[in-house]
Amino acid sequence: MLPTIAQYLADHQLPLTDFTLRLFSPGRINLIGEHTDYTGGWVMPAAIDKGIEFYARPRPGQALYLHAVDLDERAHLPLPVTGKSGKLWVDYLAGVVAEFQGLGHALPGLEIVFGGNVPPGSGMSSSAALEGGMAFLLNEVTGAGLSRPELALLCQRSSNNFIGVPTGIMDQFASLNGSAAGPILLNCASLEFSALNASLPGYEWLLVNSLVTHELGSSEYPVRVRECAAAFAAVKAKFPGVANLSSATPHQFATVAATLPPTIQRRGHYVVNENERVKKMATALQAGDAAAAGQLLNATHAGLRDNYEVSCAEVDFLQEQATQVFGGEVAGARIMGGGFGGCTINLVRSAAVPALQTFLRQAYREAYGKEPEFYPVKIGPGTHLR
Ligand code: GLA
């Protein structure tokens, strides 16, 4: 149990022993395959050791009593859920409730206490951890018997329809279906997946948090989704057999690109090449080839920065300092997640990790007046009962 939850329960005279339904819902990282999920492509995310814990007990009455420990906020959610509450964290939970209701499941009154340790705005998807944890919990309580992939789809529908953000499936799927064995290679069209071994001898995966969150992220994401749909429409017109944008080969895309506006060309170019890079990363990991893996990370960063245009100055700075100024001890690095801030993910020679941290701390302080945060990647299992 996270110490904050224990403290919260004690402070509010809530008896820990009553809360017998307990679970952990992880955040996620993504090694490669960024913005390829909503185009039906490949991604390589992993569930991590940081996440959200849920504690629940039955409560009389037709309502959910919700406690957000980290925010020290409470909410009373009458059942059935009929619409948004106006508070984002409540709505992430309410949306999942609405999906269960839509499937015909009657929900009992519950008291739910949750809290976690996902650094906010870091791009490790605390929102997916929140949705996935709630879905897992309600699946237990109602006996709905949904599989983990079905729960991930349910959470994505909640994000898309209730919250109103057109996210792909990656975050929710990784949180619910992650494996302690390593990242999963997931096909976002078929939802087939398998775990990979991402450990490269002598290297470590390190997250560097820019501590920047640009509001732009939430407004630009739907724009990218639409731009990819436009790119796909052109591909489909010429190659009717191609099922989605990610399945188009770079060559197929090149033959239609000239007919598209320059911005759409750049977006499509990024997506089809990123999808190829995911497959190449799987090969590099299998071969234990850190240099090849690093080059793929750098290529993804360049694509996200120049063609997909979802990076920002601070993150570009951290990526460049790590890979070009600090030098050869970093095989590669890239911005991770939806973009416009958050973390870079770095593949670093293990022995050089402390020196890299010292170097980036100083460089970032001089350039931006603050120090980044560092988190070694610890891959863990998907959502599980405690
Ligand atoms: C966000 C979305 C995901 C995915 C990533 C970018 O995290 O929730 O579905 O699109 O951005 O790869």
Short mmCIF file of C-alpha atoms and ligand atoms in Angstrom, two decimals:
data_model
loop_
_atom_site.label_atom_id
_atom_site.label_comp_id
_atom_site.label_asym_id
_atom_site.label_seq_id
_atom_site.Cartn_x
_atom_site.Cartn_y
_atom_site.Cartn_z
CA MET A 1 0.00 0.00 0.00
CA LEU A 2 1.24 3.49 -0.76
CA PRO A 3 2.00 5.27 2.52
CA THR A 4 -0.24 8.17 1.53
CA ILE A 5 -3.29 5.92 1.28
CA ALA A 6 -2.65 4.36 4.70
CA GLN A 7 -2.29 7.84 6.17
CA TYR A 8 -5.41 9.08 4.41
CA LEU A 9 -7.53 6.19 5.70
CA ALA A 10 -6.22 6.72 9.22
CA ASP A 11 -6.78 10.49 9.05
CA HIS A 12 -10.38 10.02 7.90
CA GLN A 13 -11.15 7.20 10.34
CA LEU A 14 -11.81 4.81 7.50
CA PRO A 15 -11.11 1.23 8.65
CA LEU A 16 -8.51 -0.30 6.34
CA THR A 17 -9.82 -3.81 7.00
CA ASP A 18 -13.21 -2.93 5.46
CA PHE A 19 -11.57 -2.13 2.14
CA THR A 20 -11.05 -5.69 1.01
CA LEU A 21 -11.06 -5.06 -2.74
CA ARG A 22 -7.58 -3.68 -3.48
CA LEU A 23 -5.78 -3.36 -6.74
CA PHE A 24 -2.88 -1.68 -8.48
CA SER A 25 -3.27 -0.11 -11.91
CA PRO A 26 0.03 0.85 -13.54
CA GLY A 27 1.08 3.78 -15.68
CA ARG A 28 2.91 3.03 -18.88
CA ILE A 29 5.99 3.90 -20.86
CA ASN A 30 6.41 3.43 -24.59
CA LEU A 31 9.69 2.32 -26.15
CA ILE A 32 8.63 3.15 -29.69
CA GLY A 33 5.52 3.45 -31.87
CA GLU A 34 4.29 6.92 -31.02
CA HIS A 35 1.04 8.16 -32.58
CA THR A 36 0.71 4.89 -34.45
CA ASP A 37 -2.12 3.46 -32.35
CA TYR A 38 -5.02 5.47 -33.77
CA THR A 39 -3.74 4.70 -37.26
CA GLY A 40 -4.00 0.94 -36.69
CA GLY A 41 -0.26 0.39 -36.34
CA TRP A 42 2.29 -1.19 -34.04
CA VAL A 43 3.31 0.13 -30.62
CA MET A 44 5.74 -1.12 -27.94
CA PRO A 45 4.53 0.07 -24.53
CA ALA A 46 5.08 -1.43 -21.08
CA ALA A 47 3.25 -1.24 -17.78
CA ILE A 48 5.54 0.15 -15.08
CA ASP A 49 6.00 0.12 -11.32
CA LYS A 50 4.38 3.54 -10.94
CA GLY A 51 0.61 3.64 -10.92
CA ILE A 52 -2.59 4.08 -8.95
CA GLU A 53 -3.84 1.95 -6.06
CA PHE A 54 -7.56 1.47 -5.52
CA TYR A 55 -9.22 0.42 -2.24
CA ALA A 56 -12.96 -0.28 -2.29
CA ARG A 57 -15.73 -1.37 0.07
CA PRO A 58 -19.49 -1.76 -0.35
CA ARG A 59 -21.63 1.13 0.86
CA PRO A 60 -25.38 1.33 1.21
CA GLY A 61 -27.21 3.60 -1.21
CA GLN A 62 -27.19 4.17 -4.93
CA ALA A 63 -24.00 6.18 -5.22
CA LEU A 64 -20.24 5.99 -5.44
CA TYR A 65 -18.26 7.80 -2.74
CA LEU A 66 -14.93 8.69 -4.27
CA HIS A 67 -11.75 9.82 -2.53
CA ALA A 68 -8.84 11.18 -4.58
CA VAL A 69 -6.08 10.91 -1.99
CA ASP A 70 -3.39 12.82 -3.89
CA LEU A 71 -5.70 15.77 -4.47
CA ASP A 72 -7.32 15.43 -1.07
CA GLU A 73 -10.67 15.73 -2.82
CA ARG A 74 -13.91 13.80 -2.44
CA ALA A 75 -16.92 13.37 -4.71
CA HIS A 76 -20.35 11.85 -4.45
CA LEU A 77 -21.45 10.25 -7.69
CA PRO A 78 -25.14 9.25 -7.79
CA LEU A 79 -25.99 6.12 -9.77
CA PRO A 80 -26.80 5.71 -12.54
CA VAL A 81 -24.33 8.14 -14.07
CA THR A 82 -26.19 10.39 -16.50
CA GLY A 83 -23.53 12.89 -17.58
CA LYS A 84 -20.34 14.72 -16.77
CA SER A 85 -19.66 16.07 -13.29
CA GLY A 86 -17.48 18.95 -14.40
CA LYS A 87 -14.44 17.65 -12.56
CA LEU A 88 -11.95 15.78 -14.72
CA TRP A 89 -10.82 13.09 -12.26
CA VAL A 90 -14.43 12.30 -11.38
CA ASP A 91 -15.32 12.12 -15.06
CA TYR A 92 -12.52 9.66 -15.82
CA LEU A 93 -14.18 7.34 -13.30
CA ALA A 94 -17.77 8.24 -14.21
CA GLY A 95 -17.11 7.51 -17.89
CA VAL A 96 -16.08 3.96 -17.04
CA VAL A 97 -19.19 3.58 -14.88
CA ALA A 98 -21.32 4.79 -17.79
CA GLU A 99 -19.76 2.14 -20.05
CA PHE A 100 -20.61 -0.64 -17.58
CA GLN A 101 -24.15 0.72 -17.30
CA GLY A 102 -24.36 0.73 -21.10
CA LEU A 103 -23.54 -2.99 -21.08
CA GLY A 104 -26.49 -3.55 -18.75
CA HIS A 105 -24.60 -4.04 -15.49
CA ALA A 106 -26.22 -2.72 -12.33
CA LEU A 107 -23.66 -1.17 -10.01
CA PRO A 108 -23.91 -1.39 -6.23
CA GLY A 109 -23.07 1.48 -3.89
CA LEU A 110 -19.32 1.63 -3.29
CA GLU A 111 -16.74 3.70 -1.49
CA ILE A 112 -13.52 3.96 -3.45
CA VAL A 113 -10.25 5.43 -2.22
CA PHE A 114 -7.41 5.81 -4.71
CA GLY A 115 -4.01 7.42 -4.96
CA GLY A 116 -0.77 6.94 -6.79
CA ASN A 117 2.77 7.84 -7.68
CA VAL A 118 2.70 8.61 -11.40
CA PRO A 119 4.44 11.98 -11.77
CA PRO A 120 1.73 14.30 -13.15
CA GLY A 121 2.24 15.56 -16.69
CA SER A 122 5.12 13.14 -17.20
CA GLY A 123 3.50 11.33 -20.10
CA MET A 124 3.20 8.06 -18.17
CA SER A 125 -0.56 8.07 -18.58
CA SER A 126 -2.04 8.44 -15.14
CA SER A 127 -5.41 8.87 -16.88
CA ALA A 128 -5.22 5.37 -18.40
CA ALA A 129 -4.20 4.01 -14.98
CA LEU A 130 -7.26 5.70 -13.51
CA GLU A 131 -9.65 4.36 -16.14
CA GLY A 132 -8.11 0.89 -16.21
CA GLY A 133 -8.16 0.57 -12.42
CA MET A 134 -11.80 1.58 -12.28
CA ALA A 135 -12.73 -0.80 -15.08
CA PHE A 136 -10.89 -3.68 -13.41
CA LEU A 137 -12.59 -2.89 -10.13
CA LEU A 138 -16.09 -2.73 -11.61
CA ASN A 139 -15.44 -5.93 -13.54
CA GLU A 140 -14.71 -7.62 -10.20
CA VAL A 141 -17.68 -6.07 -8.40
CA THR A 142 -20.27 -6.74 -11.10
CA GLY A 143 -18.92 -10.12 -12.20
CA ALA A 144 -19.12 -8.85 -15.77
CA GLY A 145 -16.34 -11.22 -16.80
CA LEU A 146 -14.77 -8.92 -19.37
CA SER A 147 -11.30 -9.87 -20.58
CA ARG A 148 -8.40 -7.46 -20.21
CA PRO A 149 -8.46 -6.47 -23.90
CA GLU A 150 -12.23 -5.90 -23.59
CA LEU A 151 -11.63 -3.71 -20.54
CA ALA A 152 -9.04 -1.71 -22.49
CA LEU A 153 -11.53 -1.14 -25.32
CA LEU A 154 -14.16 -0.12 -22.77
CA CYS A 155 -11.76 2.44 -21.29
CA GLN A 156 -10.88 3.78 -24.72
CA ARG A 157 -14.60 4.21 -25.50
CA SER A 158 -14.96 6.09 -22.23
CA SER A 159 -12.08 8.42 -23.16
CA ASN A 160 -13.43 8.92 -26.65
CA ASN A 161 -17.12 9.29 -25.87
CA PHE A 162 -17.46 10.47 -22.28
CA ILE A 163 -14.29 12.53 -21.82
CA GLY A 164 -14.26 13.51 -25.48
CA VAL A 165 -10.61 12.92 -26.41
CA PRO A 166 -9.98 10.75 -29.47
CA THR A 167 -7.11 8.70 -27.97
CA GLY A 168 -5.95 5.43 -29.40
CA ILE A 169 -5.89 2.15 -27.47
CA MET A 170 -2.22 2.06 -26.45
CA ASP A 171 -2.27 3.51 -22.95
CA GLN A 172 -5.28 1.66 -21.59
CA PHE A 173 -4.18 -1.59 -23.25
CA ALA A 174 -0.65 -1.38 -21.85
CA SER A 175 -1.87 -0.61 -18.35
CA LEU A 176 -4.31 -3.54 -18.32
CA ASN A 177 -2.34 -6.11 -20.34
CA GLY A 178 1.26 -5.27 -19.52
CA SER A 179 3.73 -8.00 -18.64
CA ALA A 180 6.55 -8.05 -16.08
CA ALA A 181 8.56 -9.91 -18.71
CA GLY A 182 9.00 -6.79 -20.83
CA PRO A 183 7.24 -4.35 -23.13
CA ILE A 184 4.47 -5.66 -25.32
CA LEU A 185 4.54 -5.52 -29.09
CA LEU A 186 0.93 -4.66 -29.83
CA ASN A 187 -0.88 -4.53 -33.13
CA CYS A 188 -3.49 -1.84 -32.55
CA ALA A 189 -5.72 -3.07 -35.38
CA SER A 190 -6.02 -6.71 -34.32
CA LEU A 191 -5.03 -6.26 -30.64
CA GLU A 192 -2.69 -9.22 -30.93
CA PHE A 193 0.27 -8.79 -28.66
CA SER A 194 3.29 -10.51 -27.19
CA ALA A 195 5.87 -9.56 -24.56
CA LEU A 196 9.44 -8.83 -25.60
CA ASN A 197 12.70 -8.73 -23.72
CA ALA A 198 13.93 -5.12 -23.74
CA SER A 199 17.01 -5.55 -21.62
CA LEU A 200 20.15 -4.76 -23.55
CA PRO A 201 23.27 -5.90 -21.69
CA GLY A 202 25.26 -2.94 -20.35
CA TYR A 203 22.42 -0.48 -21.03
CA GLU A 204 19.54 1.00 -19.09
CA TRP A 205 16.33 2.69 -20.07
CA LEU A 206 16.06 6.04 -18.30
CA LEU A 207 13.23 8.57 -18.31
CA VAL A 208 14.12 12.25 -18.09
CA ASN A 209 11.20 14.46 -17.14
CA SER A 210 11.29 17.97 -18.62
CA LEU A 211 8.60 19.00 -16.11
CA VAL A 212 6.90 20.81 -18.96
CA THR A 213 3.25 20.33 -19.86
CA HIS A 214 1.96 22.47 -22.67
CA GLU A 215 -1.78 22.91 -22.95
CA LEU A 216 -1.24 22.61 -26.68
CA GLY A 217 -1.18 18.83 -26.28
CA SER A 218 -4.90 18.49 -25.71
CA SER A 219 -5.86 20.74 -28.61
CA GLU A 220 -3.33 19.41 -31.14
CA TYR A 221 -3.98 15.70 -30.52
CA PRO A 222 -7.41 15.68 -32.23
CA VAL A 223 -5.90 17.71 -35.07
CA ARG A 224 -3.27 14.99 -35.63
CA VAL A 225 -5.99 12.33 -35.56
CA ARG A 226 -7.86 14.23 -38.31
CA GLU A 227 -4.70 14.83 -40.33
CA CYS A 228 -3.94 11.10 -40.29
CA ALA A 229 -7.49 10.36 -41.42
CA ALA A 230 -6.93 12.71 -44.38
CA ALA A 231 -3.63 11.01 -45.21
CA PHE A 232 -5.32 7.61 -45.05
CA ALA A 233 -8.19 8.70 -47.31
CA ALA A 234 -5.66 9.45 -50.05
CA VAL A 235 -3.91 6.09 -49.56
CA LYS A 236 -7.23 4.22 -49.59
CA ALA A 237 -8.34 5.91 -52.81
CA LYS A 238 -5.25 4.63 -54.60
CA PHE A 239 -4.75 1.33 -52.72
CA PRO A 240 -8.21 0.08 -51.64
CA GLY A 241 -6.71 -3.02 -50.03
CA VAL A 242 -4.77 -1.05 -47.41
CA ALA A 243 -6.66 -1.33 -44.11
CA ASN A 244 -5.26 1.68 -42.28
CA LEU A 245 -2.60 4.38 -42.57
CA SER A 246 0.00 2.42 -40.61
CA SER A 247 -0.31 -0.55 -42.96
CA ALA A 248 0.65 1.56 -45.96
CA THR A 249 4.26 0.98 -46.90
CA PRO A 250 6.49 4.07 -47.11
CA HIS A 251 6.57 3.42 -50.87
CA GLN A 252 2.77 3.36 -51.18
CA PHE A 253 2.51 6.54 -49.19
CA ALA A 254 5.17 8.21 -51.32
CA THR A 255 3.11 7.56 -54.46
CA VAL A 256 0.12 9.51 -53.12
CA ALA A 257 1.97 12.09 -51.01
CA ALA A 258 2.36 14.65 -53.79
CA THR A 259 -1.43 14.98 -54.06
CA LEU A 260 -1.68 16.06 -50.41
CA PRO A 261 -1.09 19.41 -48.68
CA PRO A 262 2.47 19.62 -47.25
CA THR A 263 1.33 19.29 -43.63
CA ILE A 264 -0.61 16.09 -44.33
CA GLN A 265 2.36 14.77 -46.30
CA ARG A 266 4.62 15.25 -43.29
CA ARG A 267 2.18 13.62 -40.87
CA GLY A 268 1.65 10.59 -43.12
CA HIS A 269 5.35 10.29 -43.81
CA TYR A 270 6.05 10.19 -40.07
CA VAL A 271 3.37 7.57 -39.33
CA VAL A 272 4.29 5.07 -42.04
CA ASN A 273 7.98 5.29 -41.13
CA GLU A 274 7.33 5.09 -37.40
CA ASN A 275 5.35 1.92 -37.95
CA GLU A 276 8.36 0.42 -39.74
CA ARG A 277 10.61 1.50 -36.89
CA VAL A 278 8.55 -0.46 -34.35
CA LYS A 279 9.20 -3.67 -36.26
CA LYS A 280 12.88 -2.78 -36.60
CA MET A 281 13.07 -2.13 -32.86
CA ALA A 282 11.70 -5.62 -32.14
CA THR A 283 14.49 -7.03 -34.31
CA ALA A 284 17.14 -4.84 -32.65
CA LEU A 285 16.03 -5.90 -29.17
CA GLN A 286 16.03 -9.54 -30.15
CA ALA A 287 19.55 -9.18 -31.52
CA GLY A 288 20.69 -7.27 -28.41
CA ASP A 289 21.77 -4.42 -30.69
CA ALA A 290 21.77 -1.28 -28.55
CA ALA A 291 23.29 0.89 -31.28
CA ALA A 292 20.49 0.01 -33.71
CA ALA A 293 17.85 0.51 -31.01
CA GLY A 294 19.33 3.93 -30.20
CA GLN A 295 19.32 5.02 -33.83
CA LEU A 296 15.66 4.12 -34.08
CA LEU A 297 14.89 6.25 -31.01
CA ASN A 298 16.74 9.19 -32.50
CA ALA A 299 14.93 8.79 -35.81
CA THR A 300 11.57 8.73 -34.01
CA HIS A 301 12.49 11.89 -32.15
CA ALA A 302 13.43 13.66 -35.37
CA GLY A 303 10.14 12.56 -36.92
CA LEU A 304 8.06 13.70 -33.96
CA ARG A 305 9.91 17.02 -33.88
CA ASP A 306 10.06 17.89 -37.57
CA ASN A 307 7.25 16.03 -39.32
CA TYR A 308 4.66 15.31 -36.66
CA GLU A 309 5.43 18.55 -34.80
CA VAL A 310 4.51 17.39 -31.31
CA SER A 311 7.75 18.18 -29.50
CA CYS A 312 8.78 21.38 -27.72
CA ALA A 313 12.00 23.31 -27.13
CA GLU A 314 12.69 21.95 -23.64
CA VAL A 315 12.30 18.30 -24.66
CA ASP A 316 14.33 18.83 -27.85
CA PHE A 317 17.03 20.34 -25.66
CA LEU A 318 17.13 17.33 -23.32
CA GLN A 319 17.17 14.91 -26.23
CA GLU A 320 19.96 16.77 -28.02
CA GLN A 321 22.07 17.26 -24.91
CA ALA A 322 21.84 13.57 -24.07
CA THR A 323 22.56 12.21 -27.54
CA GLN A 324 24.87 14.82 -29.03
CA VAL A 325 26.52 16.88 -26.32
CA PHE A 326 26.91 14.28 -23.57
CA GLY A 327 27.84 11.95 -26.37
CA GLY A 328 28.36 8.32 -27.15
CA GLU A 329 27.23 6.83 -23.86
CA VAL A 330 23.62 7.48 -24.87
CA ALA A 331 22.66 5.15 -27.70
CA GLY A 332 19.53 7.19 -28.41
CA ALA A 333 16.66 9.18 -26.93
CA ARG A 334 13.28 10.50 -27.92
CA ILE A 335 10.23 12.32 -26.64
CA MET A 336 7.72 9.82 -25.19
CA GLY A 337 3.92 9.89 -25.22
CA GLY A 338 1.46 12.30 -26.75
CA GLY A 339 3.97 15.17 -26.90
CA PHE A 340 4.40 18.85 -26.06
CA GLY A 341 6.35 18.10 -22.87
CA GLY A 342 6.71 15.21 -20.45
CA CYS A 343 9.63 12.80 -20.57
CA THR A 344 12.31 11.68 -22.94
CA ILE A 345 13.13 7.99 -22.93
CA ASN A 346 16.87 7.35 -23.14
CA LEU A 347 18.90 4.22 -23.80
CA VAL A 348 22.04 4.83 -21.75
CA ARG A 349 25.15 2.80 -21.00
CA SER A 350 24.55 1.69 -17.39
CA ALA A 351 27.89 2.94 -16.09
CA ALA A 352 27.21 6.43 -17.48
CA VAL A 353 23.77 6.95 -15.92
CA PRO A 354 24.98 8.98 -12.89
CA ALA A 355 27.21 11.17 -15.07
CA LEU A 356 24.38 11.77 -17.55
CA GLN A 357 22.09 12.87 -14.74
CA THR A 358 24.67 15.32 -13.40
CA PHE A 359 25.27 16.64 -16.89
CA LEU A 360 21.59 17.11 -17.76
CA ARG A 361 20.82 18.68 -14.39
CA GLN A 362 23.39 21.38 -14.97
CA ALA A 363 22.67 21.93 -18.65
CA TYR A 364 18.90 22.16 -18.09
CA ARG A 365 19.32 24.47 -15.12
CA GLU A 366 21.51 26.80 -17.16
CA ALA A 367 19.12 26.80 -20.11
CA TYR A 368 15.73 26.71 -18.39
CA GLY A 369 16.31 27.48 -14.72
CA LYS A 370 15.13 24.08 -13.46
CA GLU A 371 16.37 20.53 -13.05
CA PRO A 372 14.79 17.54 -14.78
CA GLU A 373 13.63 14.51 -12.81
CA PHE A 374 14.99 11.04 -13.56
CA TYR A 375 13.25 7.69 -13.29
CA PRO A 376 14.87 4.35 -14.15
CA VAL A 377 12.34 2.33 -16.13
CA LYS A 378 10.95 -0.57 -14.07
CA ILE A 379 8.61 -2.71 -16.13
CA GLY A 380 5.88 -4.51 -14.20
CA PRO A 381 2.69 -6.51 -14.65
CA GLY A 382 -0.61 -5.05 -15.84
CA THR A 383 -3.46 -4.21 -13.45
CA HIS A 384 -3.64 -6.74 -10.60
CA LEU A 385 -5.35 -7.36 -7.30
CA ARG A 386 -3.29 -6.63 -4.20
C1 GLA B 1 -1.48 9.52 -25.94
C2 GLA B 1 -2.71 8.70 -26.34
C3 GLA B 1 -2.28 7.36 -26.96
C4 GLA B 1 -1.25 7.54 -28.06
C5 GLA B 1 -0.12 8.44 -27.58
C6 GLA B 1 0.86 8.76 -28.68
O1 GLA B 1 -0.80 8.91 -24.89
O2 GLA B 1 -3.52 8.45 -25.24
O3 GLA B 1 -3.43 6.69 -27.45
O4 GLA B 1 -1.84 8.03 -29.22
O5 GLA B 1 -0.60 9.66 -27.05
O6 GLA B 1 1.53 7.64 -29.09
#
